[in-house]
Coordinates of C-alpha atoms in Angstrom, one line a residue:
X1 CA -100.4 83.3 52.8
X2 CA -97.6 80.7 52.7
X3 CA -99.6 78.0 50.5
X4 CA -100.6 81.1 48.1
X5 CA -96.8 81.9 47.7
X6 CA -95.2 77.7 47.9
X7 CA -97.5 76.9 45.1
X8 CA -96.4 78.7 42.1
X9 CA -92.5 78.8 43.3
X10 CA -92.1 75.3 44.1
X11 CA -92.9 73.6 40.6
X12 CA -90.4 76.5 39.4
X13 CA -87.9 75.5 41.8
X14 CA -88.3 72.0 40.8
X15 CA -87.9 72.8 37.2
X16 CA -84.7 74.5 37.5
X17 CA -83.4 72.5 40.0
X18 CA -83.7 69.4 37.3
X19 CA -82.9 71.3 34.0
X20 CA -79.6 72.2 36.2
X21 CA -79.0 68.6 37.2
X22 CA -79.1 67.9 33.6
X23 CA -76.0 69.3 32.3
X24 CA -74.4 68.3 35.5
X25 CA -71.6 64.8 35.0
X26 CA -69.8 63.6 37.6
X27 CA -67.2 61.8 35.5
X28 CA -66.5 63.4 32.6
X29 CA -64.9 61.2 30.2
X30 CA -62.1 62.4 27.5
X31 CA -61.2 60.0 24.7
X32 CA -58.1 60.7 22.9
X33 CA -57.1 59.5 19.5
X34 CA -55.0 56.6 18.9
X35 CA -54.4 55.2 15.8
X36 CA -53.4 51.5 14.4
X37 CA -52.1 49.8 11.2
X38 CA -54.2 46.7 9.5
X39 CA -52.0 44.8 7.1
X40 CA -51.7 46.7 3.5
X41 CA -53.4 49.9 4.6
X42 CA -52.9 52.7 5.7
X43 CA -53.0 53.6 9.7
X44 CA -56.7 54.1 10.8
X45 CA -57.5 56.8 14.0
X46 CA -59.6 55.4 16.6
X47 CA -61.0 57.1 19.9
X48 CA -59.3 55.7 22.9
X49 CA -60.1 55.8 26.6
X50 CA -57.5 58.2 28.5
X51 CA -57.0 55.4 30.5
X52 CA -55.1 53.7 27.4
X53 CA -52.2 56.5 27.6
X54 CA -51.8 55.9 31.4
X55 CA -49.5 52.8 30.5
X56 CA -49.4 49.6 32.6
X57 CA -49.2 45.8 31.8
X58 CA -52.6 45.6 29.5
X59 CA -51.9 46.1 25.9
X60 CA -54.4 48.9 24.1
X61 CA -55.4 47.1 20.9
X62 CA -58.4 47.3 18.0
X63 CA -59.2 44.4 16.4
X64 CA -55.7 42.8 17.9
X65 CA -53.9 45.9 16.2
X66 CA -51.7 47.6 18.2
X67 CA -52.4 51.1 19.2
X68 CA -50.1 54.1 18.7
X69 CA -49.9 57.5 20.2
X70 CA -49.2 58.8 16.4
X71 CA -48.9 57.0 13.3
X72 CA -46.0 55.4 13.5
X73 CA -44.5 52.3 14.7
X74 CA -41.8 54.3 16.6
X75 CA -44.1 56.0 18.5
X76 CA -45.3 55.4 22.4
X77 CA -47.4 51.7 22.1
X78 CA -50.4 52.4 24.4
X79 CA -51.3 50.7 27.5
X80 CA -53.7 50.5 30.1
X81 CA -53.6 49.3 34.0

């Protein structure tokens, strides 16, 4: 009686289990938009880190540009710990 009933439920179970495991993350990571201005141009948007907006001694940069919080050089320069 218990093998009749374990066999057909536990493959199910297994398959749930992992298609629920799936969707599951641990850390989530948000990226934020920061932008930067090359020479000449315009300023470009990037996708950050979140860890960029924490501020610390590490400069956030792209492609040794500067990043912004907004496009403009009076806004917050990012940085990172």
């Amino acid at each position: 009686m218990k093998n009749r009933f374990l066999k057909p439920v536990l493959p199910a179970f297994a398959i749930l289990l992992a298609m629920g495991l799936a969707f599951a993350d641990a850390s989530p990571t948000a990226d934020r938009e920061a932008y930067y201005k090359p020479l000449n141009q315009d300023w470009q948007p990037i996708m950050v880190e979140e860890a960029c907006y924490q501020g610390g001694d590490n400069q956030c940069s792209y492609l040794g540009h500067q990043l912004y919080s907004s496009p403009s050089f009076s806004s917050t320069a990012l940085s990172k710990p």
